[in-house]
PDB file of C-alpha atoms in Angstrom:
ATOM      1  CA  MET A 938     151.397  89.103  32.640  1.00 88.00           C
ATOM      2  CA  LYS A 939     147.749  90.137  32.892  1.00 93.00           C
ATOM      3  CA  ARG A 940     146.590  93.683  32.082  1.00 97.00           C
ATOM      4  CA  LEU A 941     145.864  95.345  35.431  1.00 98.00           C
ATOM      5  CA  PHE A 942     142.997  97.779  36.199  1.00 98.00           C
ATOM      6  CA  ALA A 943     142.332  99.280  39.707  1.00 98.00           C
ATOM      7  CA  LEU A 944     140.131 101.422  41.841  1.00 97.00           C
ATOM      8  CA  VAL A 945     141.801 104.318  43.617  1.00 97.00           C
ATOM      9  CA  GLY A 946     140.070 105.477  46.760  1.00 94.00           C
ATOM     10  CA  LYS A 947     140.060 105.283  50.578  1.00 93.00           C
ATOM     11  CA  ASN A 948     138.374 102.573  52.756  1.00 89.00           C
ATOM     12  CA  ILE A 949     137.059 100.824  49.647  1.00 88.00           C
ATOM     13  CA  SER A 950     136.859  97.141  50.667  1.00 84.00           C
ATOM     14  CA  TYR A 951     133.076  97.424  49.904  1.00 78.00           C
ATOM     15  CA  SER A 952     134.014  98.427  46.302  1.00 81.00           C
ATOM     16  CA  PHE A 953     131.396  98.141  43.585  1.00 89.00           C
ATOM     17  CA  SER A 954     134.104  98.348  40.848  1.00 94.00           C
ATOM     18  CA  ARG A 955     136.256  95.382  41.885  1.00 95.00           C
ATOM     19  CA  ALA A 956     133.149  93.096  42.130  1.00 94.00           C
ATOM     20  CA  TYR A 957     131.692  94.387  39.014  1.00 96.00           C
ATOM     21  CA  PHE A 958     134.864  94.051  36.810  1.00 97.00           C
ATOM     22  CA  THR A 959     135.870  90.749  38.236  1.00 97.00           C
ATOM     23  CA  GLU A 960     132.428  89.378  37.394  1.00 97.00           C
ATOM     24  CA  LYS A 961     132.515  90.943  33.943  1.00 97.00           C
ATOM     25  CA  PHE A 962     135.869  89.400  33.211  1.00 97.00           C
ATOM     26  CA  GLU A 963     134.501  85.966  34.234  1.00 97.00           C
ATOM     27  CA  LYS A 964     131.242  86.239  32.279  1.00 97.00           C
ATOM     28  CA  GLU A 965     132.909  87.633  29.057  1.00 97.00           C
ATOM     29  CA  HIS A 966     135.931  85.230  29.251  1.00 97.00           C
ATOM     30  CA  ILE A 967     138.380  88.164  29.476  1.00 97.00           C
ATOM     31  CA  SER A 968     141.318  86.128  30.739  1.00 96.00           C
ATOM     32  CA  ASP A 969     144.054  88.671  30.294  1.00 96.00           C
ATOM     33  CA  ALA A 970     142.761  91.226  32.732  1.00 97.00           C
ATOM     34  CA  GLU A 971     142.595  91.599  36.488  1.00 97.00           C
ATOM     35  CA  TYR A 972     140.919  94.328  38.700  1.00 97.00           C
ATOM     36  CA  VAL A 973     142.295  95.327  42.131  1.00 96.00           C
ATOM     37  CA  ASN A 974     141.802  98.019  44.803  1.00 97.00           C
ATOM     38  CA  PHE A 975     144.457 100.614  45.429  1.00 97.00           C
ATOM     39  CA  ASP A 976     143.259 101.589  48.921  1.00 96.00           C
ATOM     40  CA  LEU A 977     145.315 104.716  49.740  1.00 96.00           C
ATOM     41  CA  ASN A 978     145.516 106.943  52.770  1.00 95.00           C
ATOM     42  CA  SER A 979     146.661 109.786  50.669  1.00 95.00           C
ATOM     43  CA  VAL A 980     146.652 110.412  46.811  1.00 95.00           C
ATOM     44  CA  ASP A 981     150.366 111.002  47.132  1.00 95.00           C
ATOM     45  CA  GLU A 982     150.761 107.167  47.533  1.00 96.00           C
ATOM     46  CA  LEU A 983     149.605 106.614  43.919  1.00 96.00           C
ATOM     47  CA  PRO A 984     152.940 107.203  42.115  1.00 94.00           C
ATOM     48  CA  GLN A 985     154.515 104.474  44.162  1.00 95.00           C
ATOM     49  CA  LYS A 986     151.665 102.068  43.438  1.00 96.00           C
ATOM     50  CA  LEU A 987     152.143 102.762  39.753  1.00 95.00           C
ATOM     51  CA  GLN A 988     155.840 101.965  40.123  1.00 95.00           C
ATOM     52  CA  GLU A 989     155.071  98.695  41.756  1.00 96.00           C
ATOM     53  CA  ASN A 990     152.470  97.729  39.080  1.00 96.00           C
ATOM     54  CA  ARG A 991     153.989  98.308  35.690  1.00 94.00           C
ATOM     55  CA  ASN A 992     151.173  96.434  33.999  1.00 96.00           C
ATOM     56  CA  ILE A 993     148.480  98.901  35.107  1.00 97.00           C
ATOM     57  CA  GLN A 994     146.419 100.142  32.092  1.00 97.00           C
ATOM     58  CA  GLY A 995     143.542 101.988  33.644  1.00 98.00           C
ATOM     59  CA  MET A 996     141.946 103.133  36.973  1.00 98.00           C
ATOM     60  CA  ASN A 997     138.658 104.193  38.368  1.00 97.00           C
ATOM     61  CA  VAL A 998     138.703 106.917  41.049  1.00 95.00           C
ATOM     62  CA  THR A 999     136.288 107.157  43.877  1.00 90.00           C
ATOM     63  CA  ILE A1000     135.757 109.287  47.156  1.00 83.00           C
ATOM     64  CA  PRO A1001     137.750 111.175  48.226  1.00 88.00           C
ATOM     65  CA  TYR A1002     140.173 111.514  45.418  1.00 92.00           C
ATOM     66  CA  LYS A1003     138.025 112.560  42.335  1.00 92.00           C
ATOM     67  CA  LYS A1004     139.312 116.146  42.618  1.00 92.00           C
ATOM     68  CA  GLU A1005     142.564 115.576  44.463  1.00 94.00           C
ATOM     69  CA  ILE A1006     143.991 113.432  41.832  1.00 96.00           C
ATOM     70  CA  ILE A1007     143.887 115.966  39.047  1.00 96.00           C
ATOM     71  CA  PRO A1008     147.317 117.475  39.755  1.00 96.00           C
ATOM     72  CA  ILE A1009     148.919 114.191  39.170  1.00 95.00           C
ATOM     73  CA  LEU A1010     147.557 113.777  35.762  1.00 97.00           C
ATOM     74  CA  ALA A1011     149.413 114.544  32.452  1.00 97.00           C
ATOM     75  CA  LYS A1012     146.273 115.579  30.686  1.00 97.00           C
ATOM     76  CA  LEU A1013     142.534 116.041  31.238  1.00 97.00           C
ATOM     77  CA  ASP A1014     139.685 115.179  28.891  1.00 97.00           C
ATOM     78  CA  PRO A1015     137.799 118.465  28.198  1.00 97.00           C
ATOM     79  CA  ILE A1016     134.547 117.122  29.771  1.00 97.00           C
ATOM     80  CA  ALA A1017     136.423 116.065  32.988  1.00 97.00           C
ATOM     81  CA  GLU A1018     137.999 119.504  32.993  1.00 97.00           C
ATOM     82  CA  GLU A1019     134.671 121.308  32.824  1.00 96.00           C
ATOM     83  CA  ILE A1020     133.205 118.998  35.525  1.00 95.00           C
ATOM     84  CA  GLY A1021     136.303 119.472  37.685  1.00 95.00           C
ATOM     85  CA  ALA A1022     136.397 115.831  38.776  1.00 93.00           C
ATOM     86  CA  VAL A1023     137.838 112.592  37.446  1.00 95.00           C
ATOM     87  CA  ASN A1024     136.582 109.104  38.030  1.00 96.00           C
ATOM     88  CA  THR A1025     138.488 107.259  35.120  1.00 98.00           C
ATOM     89  CA  ILE A1026     142.169 107.305  34.216  1.00 98.00           C
ATOM     90  CA  LYS A1027     143.856 105.827  31.197  1.00 98.00           C
ATOM     91  CA  VAL A1028     147.578 104.974  31.613  1.00 97.00           C
ATOM     92  CA  THR A1029     149.448 105.993  28.410  1.00 95.00           C
ATOM     93  CA  GLN A1030     153.085 106.386  27.415  1.00 92.00           C
ATOM     94  CA  GLU A1031     152.479 110.134  27.746  1.00 93.00           C
ATOM     95  CA  GLY A1032     151.267 109.811  31.301  1.00 95.00           C
ATOM     96  CA  LEU A1033     147.881 109.576  33.057  1.00 97.00           C
ATOM     97  CA  ILE A1034     144.823 110.970  31.231  1.00 98.00           C
ATOM     98  CA  GLY A1035     141.738 111.788  33.239  1.00 98.00           C
ATOM     99  CA  TYR A1036     138.141 111.352  32.178  1.00 98.00           C
ATOM    100  CA  ASN A1037     134.761 111.550  33.790  1.00 97.00           C
ATOM    101  CA  THR A1038     132.156 108.866  32.944  1.00 97.00           C
ATOM    102  CA  ASP A1039     129.892 109.620  35.881  1.00 96.00           C
ATOM    103  CA  TYR A1040     128.035 112.160  33.837  1.00 97.00           C
ATOM    104  CA  PHE A1041     127.402 109.616  31.147  1.00 97.00           C
ATOM    105  CA  GLY A1042     126.195 106.980  33.574  1.00 97.00           C
ATOM    106  CA  PHE A1043     123.840 109.481  35.410  1.00 98.00           C
ATOM    107  CA  GLY A1044     122.385 111.013  32.239  1.00 98.00           C
ATOM    108  CA  GLU A1045     121.754 107.683  30.392  1.00 98.00           C
ATOM    109  CA  SER A1046     120.141 106.107  33.557  1.00 98.00           C
ATOM    110  CA  LEU A1047     117.922 109.153  34.088  1.00 98.00           C
ATOM    111  CA  LYS A1048     116.613 109.501  30.513  1.00 98.00           C
ATOM    112  CA  PRO A1049     114.107 106.660  30.481  1.00 98.00           C
ATOM    113  CA  PHE A1050     112.240 108.084  33.453  1.00 98.00           C
ATOM    114  CA  LEU A1051     111.954 111.664  32.357  1.00 98.00           C
ATOM    115  CA  LYS A1052     108.468 113.067  31.551  1.00 97.00           C
ATOM    116  CA  GLU A1053     107.516 116.499  30.069  1.00 97.00           C
ATOM    117  CA  HIS A1054     107.157 118.153  33.479  1.00 97.00           C
ATOM    118  CA  HIS A1055     110.737 117.136  34.553  1.00 98.00           C
ATOM    119  CA  THR A1056     112.370 120.528  33.603  1.00 98.00           C
ATOM    120  CA  LYS A1057     113.898 121.584  36.736  1.00 98.00           C
ATOM    121  CA  ALA A1058     116.101 119.719  39.220  1.00 98.00           C
ATOM    122  CA  LEU A1059     117.460 120.197  42.723  1.00 98.00           C
ATOM    123  CA  ILE A1060     120.983 118.669  43.279  1.00 98.00           C
ATOM    124  CA  LEU A1061     121.540 117.905  46.932  1.00 98.00           C
ATOM    125  CA  GLY A1062     125.282 118.256  47.721  1.00 95.00           C
ATOM    126  CA  THR A1063     128.162 119.996  46.067  1.00 91.00           C
ATOM    127  CA  GLY A1064     130.959 117.378  45.856  1.00 80.00           C
ATOM    128  CA  GLY A1065     132.618 116.022  42.757  1.00 74.00           C
ATOM    129  CA  ALA A1066     129.646 113.683  41.858  1.00 87.00           C
ATOM    130  CA  SER A1067     127.205 116.660  41.889  1.00 93.00           C
ATOM    131  CA  ASN A1068     129.282 118.390  39.242  1.00 93.00           C
ATOM    132  CA  ALA A1069     128.981 115.359  37.009  1.00 95.00           C
ATOM    133  CA  VAL A1070     125.283 115.362  37.580  1.00 97.00           C
ATOM    134  CA  ALA A1071     125.018 119.108  36.822  1.00 97.00           C
ATOM    135  CA  TYR A1072     126.897 118.499  33.494  1.00 97.00           C
ATOM    136  CA  ALA A1073     124.573 115.689  32.541  1.00 98.00           C
ATOM    137  CA  LEU A1074     121.477 117.808  33.293  1.00 98.00           C
ATOM    138  CA  LYS A1075     122.940 120.666  31.264  1.00 98.00           C
ATOM    139  CA  MET A1076     123.314 118.274  28.340  1.00 97.00           C
ATOM    140  CA  LEU A1077     119.703 117.168  28.789  1.00 98.00           C
ATOM    141  CA  GLY A1078     118.439 120.803  28.845  1.00 98.00           C
ATOM    142  CA  ILE A1079     117.216 120.485  32.481  1.00 98.00           C
ATOM    143  CA  SER A1080     117.798 123.558  34.651  1.00 98.00           C
ATOM    144  CA  PHE A1081     119.100 123.008  38.148  1.00 98.00           C
ATOM    145  CA  ARG A1082     120.045 124.529  41.564  1.00 98.00           C
ATOM    146  CA  PHE A1083     122.468 123.107  44.077  1.00 98.00           C
ATOM    147  CA  VAL A1084     121.256 122.706  47.660  1.00 98.00           C
ATOM    148  CA  SER A1085     124.002 122.902  50.303  1.00 96.00           C
ATOM    149  CA  ARG A1086     124.392 123.076  54.107  1.00 94.00           C
ATOM    150  CA  THR A1087     126.686 126.107  53.351  1.00 94.00           C
ATOM    151  CA  PRO A1088     125.228 127.589  50.249  1.00 94.00           C
ATOM    152  CA  LYS A1089     127.209 129.887  47.981  1.00 95.00           C
ATOM    153  CA  MET A1090     125.744 132.474  45.661  1.00 94.00           C
ATOM    154  CA  GLY A1091     122.925 131.066  43.555  1.00 95.00           C
ATOM    155  CA  GLN A1092     122.495 127.843  45.671  1.00 97.00           C
ATOM    156  CA  PHE A1093     119.685 127.035  48.079  1.00 98.00           C
ATOM    157  CA  SER A1094     120.085 126.021  51.678  1.00 97.00           C
ATOM    158  CA  TYR A1095     117.988 123.225  52.981  1.00 97.00           C
ATOM    159  CA  SER A1096     115.844 125.683  54.945  1.00 96.00           C
ATOM    160  CA  ASP A1097     115.140 127.515  51.731  1.00 97.00           C
ATOM    161  CA  LEU A1098     113.101 124.564  50.338  1.00 97.00           C
ATOM    162  CA  SER A1099     109.558 125.738  50.762  1.00 97.00           C
ATOM    163  CA  SER A1100     106.442 124.061  49.241  1.00 97.00           C
ATOM    164  CA  GLN A1101     106.699 126.461  46.241  1.00 97.00           C
ATOM    165  CA  ILE A1102     110.268 125.404  45.514  1.00 98.00           C
ATOM    166  CA  VAL A1103     109.710 121.698  45.955  1.00 98.00           C
ATOM    167  CA  ASN A1104     106.648 122.019  43.687  1.00 97.00           C
ATOM    168  CA  LYS A1105     108.663 123.855  41.043  1.00 98.00           C
ATOM    169  CA  TYR A1106     111.558 121.511  41.029  1.00 98.00           C
ATOM    170  CA  LYS A1107     110.170 118.016  40.067  1.00 98.00           C
ATOM    171  CA  ILE A1108     113.543 116.186  40.025  1.00 98.00           C
ATOM    172  CA  ILE A1109     115.507 115.889  43.224  1.00 98.00           C
ATOM    173  CA  ILE A1110     118.891 114.162  43.122  1.00 98.00           C
ATOM    174  CA  ASN A1111     120.757 113.066  46.374  1.00 98.00           C
ATOM    175  CA  CYS A1112     124.556 113.474  45.739  1.00 95.00           C
ATOM    176  CA  THR A1113     125.355 113.425  49.417  1.00 94.00           C
ATOM    177  CA  PRO A1114     126.503 110.277  51.300  1.00 91.00           C
ATOM    178  CA  LEU A1115     123.492 110.503  53.693  1.00 95.00           C
ATOM    179  CA  GLY A1116     121.800 107.190  53.961  1.00 95.00           C
ATOM    180  CA  THR A1117     124.757 105.052  52.767  1.00 92.00           C
ATOM    181  CA  PHE A1118     125.211 101.715  54.532  1.00 88.00           C
ATOM    182  CA  PRO A1119     125.730 101.366  57.499  1.00 90.00           C
ATOM    183  CA  ASN A1120     124.020 104.614  58.244  1.00 95.00           C
ATOM    184  CA  VAL A1121     120.860 103.686  56.557  1.00 96.00           C
ATOM    185  CA  LYS A1122     118.524 105.848  58.765  1.00 97.00           C
ATOM    186  CA  ASP A1123     120.160 109.094  57.570  1.00 97.00           C
ATOM    187  CA  PHE A1124     118.510 111.130  54.811  1.00 98.00           C
ATOM    188  CA  PRO A1125     118.749 114.619  53.376  1.00 97.00           C
ATOM    189  CA  PRO A1126     116.588 117.199  55.306  1.00 97.00           C
ATOM    190  CA  ILE A1127     114.239 118.217  52.606  1.00 97.00           C
ATOM    191  CA  GLN A1128     110.412 118.763  52.931  1.00 96.00           C
ATOM    192  CA  TYR A1129     109.178 115.367  51.999  1.00 98.00           C
ATOM    193  CA  GLN A1130     105.575 116.270  52.753  1.00 97.00           C
ATOM    194  CA  PHE A1131     105.491 118.494  49.602  1.00 98.00           C
ATOM    195  CA  LEU A1132     106.457 115.592  47.221  1.00 98.00           C
ATOM    196  CA  THR A1133     103.927 114.359  44.741  1.00 98.00           C
ATOM    197  CA  SER A1134     103.470 111.593  42.075  1.00 98.00           C
ATOM    198  CA  GLU A1135     105.012 114.130  39.610  1.00 98.00           C
ATOM    199  CA  HIS A1136     108.318 114.089  41.399  1.00 98.00           C
ATOM    200  CA  LEU A1137     111.347 111.991  40.498  1.00 98.00           C
ATOM    201  CA  LEU A1138     113.738 111.189  43.250  1.00 98.00           C
ATOM    202  CA  TYR A1139     117.206 109.862  42.240  1.00 98.00           C
ATOM    203  CA  ASP A1140     119.758 108.678  44.793  1.00 98.00           C
ATOM    204  CA  LEU A1141     123.339 108.108  43.673  1.00 96.00           C
ATOM    205  CA  ILE A1142     123.679 105.624  46.523  1.00 94.00           C
ATOM    206  CA  TYR A1143     123.233 101.919  45.671  1.00 92.00           C
ATOM    207  CA  ASN A1144     123.742 100.415  49.149  1.00 91.00           C
ATOM    208  CA  PRO A1145     121.229 100.043  50.444  1.00 95.00           C
ATOM    209  CA  GLU A1146     119.170  99.504  47.372  1.00 96.00           C
ATOM    210  CA  LYS A1147     116.344 101.725  48.632  1.00 98.00           C
ATOM    211  CA  THR A1148     117.595 104.510  50.902  1.00 98.00           C
ATOM    212  CA  THR A1149     115.323 106.366  53.455  1.00 98.00           C
ATOM    213  CA  PHE A1150     115.358 109.259  50.929  1.00 98.00           C
ATOM    214  CA  LEU A1151     113.861 106.960  48.211  1.00 98.00           C
ATOM    215  CA  GLN A1152     111.475 105.250  50.651  1.00 98.00           C
ATOM    216  CA  LYS A1153     110.139 108.734  51.585  1.00 98.00           C
ATOM    217  CA  GLY A1154     109.639 109.633  47.988  1.00 98.00           C
ATOM    218  CA  GLU A1155     108.012 106.225  47.309  1.00 98.00           C
ATOM    219  CA  LYS A1156     105.353 106.974  49.996  1.00 98.00           C
ATOM    220  CA  LYS A1157     104.406 110.056  48.096  1.00 98.00           C
ATOM    221  CA  LYS A1158     104.060 108.018  44.852  1.00 98.00           C
ATOM    222  CA  ALA A1159     107.130 109.673  43.348  1.00 98.00           C
ATOM    223  CA  ILE A1160     109.286 107.892  40.788  1.00 98.00           C
ATOM    224  CA  ILE A1161     112.432 106.649  42.518  1.00 98.00           C
ATOM    225  CA  ILE A1162     115.834 105.529  41.062  1.00 98.00           C
ATOM    226  CA  ASN A1163     118.982 104.401  42.849  1.00 98.00           C
ATOM    227  CA  GLY A1164     122.627 104.575  41.607  1.00 96.00           C
ATOM    228  CA  TRP A1165     123.111 101.036  40.422  1.00 96.00           C
ATOM    229  CA  LYS A1166     122.475 101.520  36.732  1.00 97.00           C
ATOM    230  CA  MET A1167     124.590 104.706  36.756  1.00 97.00           C
ATOM    231  CA  LEU A1168     127.406 102.734  38.215  1.00 95.00           C
ATOM    232  CA  GLU A1169     127.054 100.026  35.609  1.00 96.00           C
ATOM    233  CA  LEU A1170     126.972 102.501  32.730  1.00 97.00           C
ATOM    234  CA  GLN A1171     129.907 104.571  33.915  1.00 97.00           C
ATOM    235  CA  ALA A1172     131.949 101.379  34.427  1.00 97.00           C
ATOM    236  CA  GLU A1173     131.184 100.063  30.841  1.00 97.00           C
ATOM    237  CA  LYS A1174     132.237 103.580  29.552  1.00 98.00           C
ATOM    238  CA  ALA A1175     135.467 103.387  31.418  1.00 98.00           C
ATOM    239  CA  TRP A1176     136.159  99.920  29.924  1.00 98.00           C
ATOM    240  CA  GLU A1177     135.567 101.486  26.459  1.00 97.00           C
ATOM    241  CA  ILE A1178     138.040 104.224  27.198  1.00 98.00           C
ATOM    242  CA  TRP A1179     140.759 101.902  28.414  1.00 98.00           C
ATOM    243  CA  ASN A1180     140.311  99.713  25.357  1.00 96.00           C
ATOM    244  CA  GLU A1181     140.034 102.276  22.632  1.00 89.00           C
ATOM    245  CA  THR A1182     143.476 101.715  21.167  1.00 64.00           C
ATOM    246  CA  SER A1183     143.744  97.994  21.776  1.00 45.00           C
ATOM    247  CA  ASP A1184     140.384  96.813  20.220  1.00 40.00           C
ATOM    248  CA  GLU A1185     141.928  96.561  16.715  1.00 39.00           C
ATOM    249  CA  SER A1186     144.763  94.279  17.805  1.00 34.00           C
ATOM    250  CA  LYS A1187     142.230  91.914  19.464  1.00 37.00           C
ATOM    251  CA  LYS A1188     140.295  91.303  16.203  1.00 35.00           C
TER     252      LYS A1188
END
């Protein structure tokens, strides 16, 4: 029986993960593994899925379950606990262990583009992905503020984003779903006219390849990055986690 890996999410037929891992298994001649989707209406359906698939060894987790899945887990990796969101699960005899590899994918994909003046960042959105982004920025020594439609203490609202603020925060990261296919004309309501060539715009969205958010940044000569490399890096990190104990036996 093949080792089974899965993506846990809702309405995930478009899934990056399934296509990525299926292609990876073919390219790398990994014939003992298969990757499927667990498309769930509620996270409460997961235990039944695990009962039905006893050969499951690892899972990725996507919207909307990155936070909701935590109570089901037996253990949380310290980084996932600090971030407050899980996107990778290892199935062990002791139960499900939750990890976060989003922060790794984001941080490593951002590093090559950073310049000396990139010391402050605005994080658009406050969902599970934004927490992972914040953790990565902290590791890189970049200060940040969240921007929200309903800001809490210490956060900006979109209407707060004056020319002075946009000028001070040279990295702007879209962690909202605004602009995702098929709603490609949507974009976060920031003051794009204040952007310059010193700005770096990062969109976690990868479909479309160039969102309206990124197009607007590109017109102002800003550096633009989409979420594709982040996804590849977090997926490879998840694969490492799933195979940590079995690598020796394969040699």
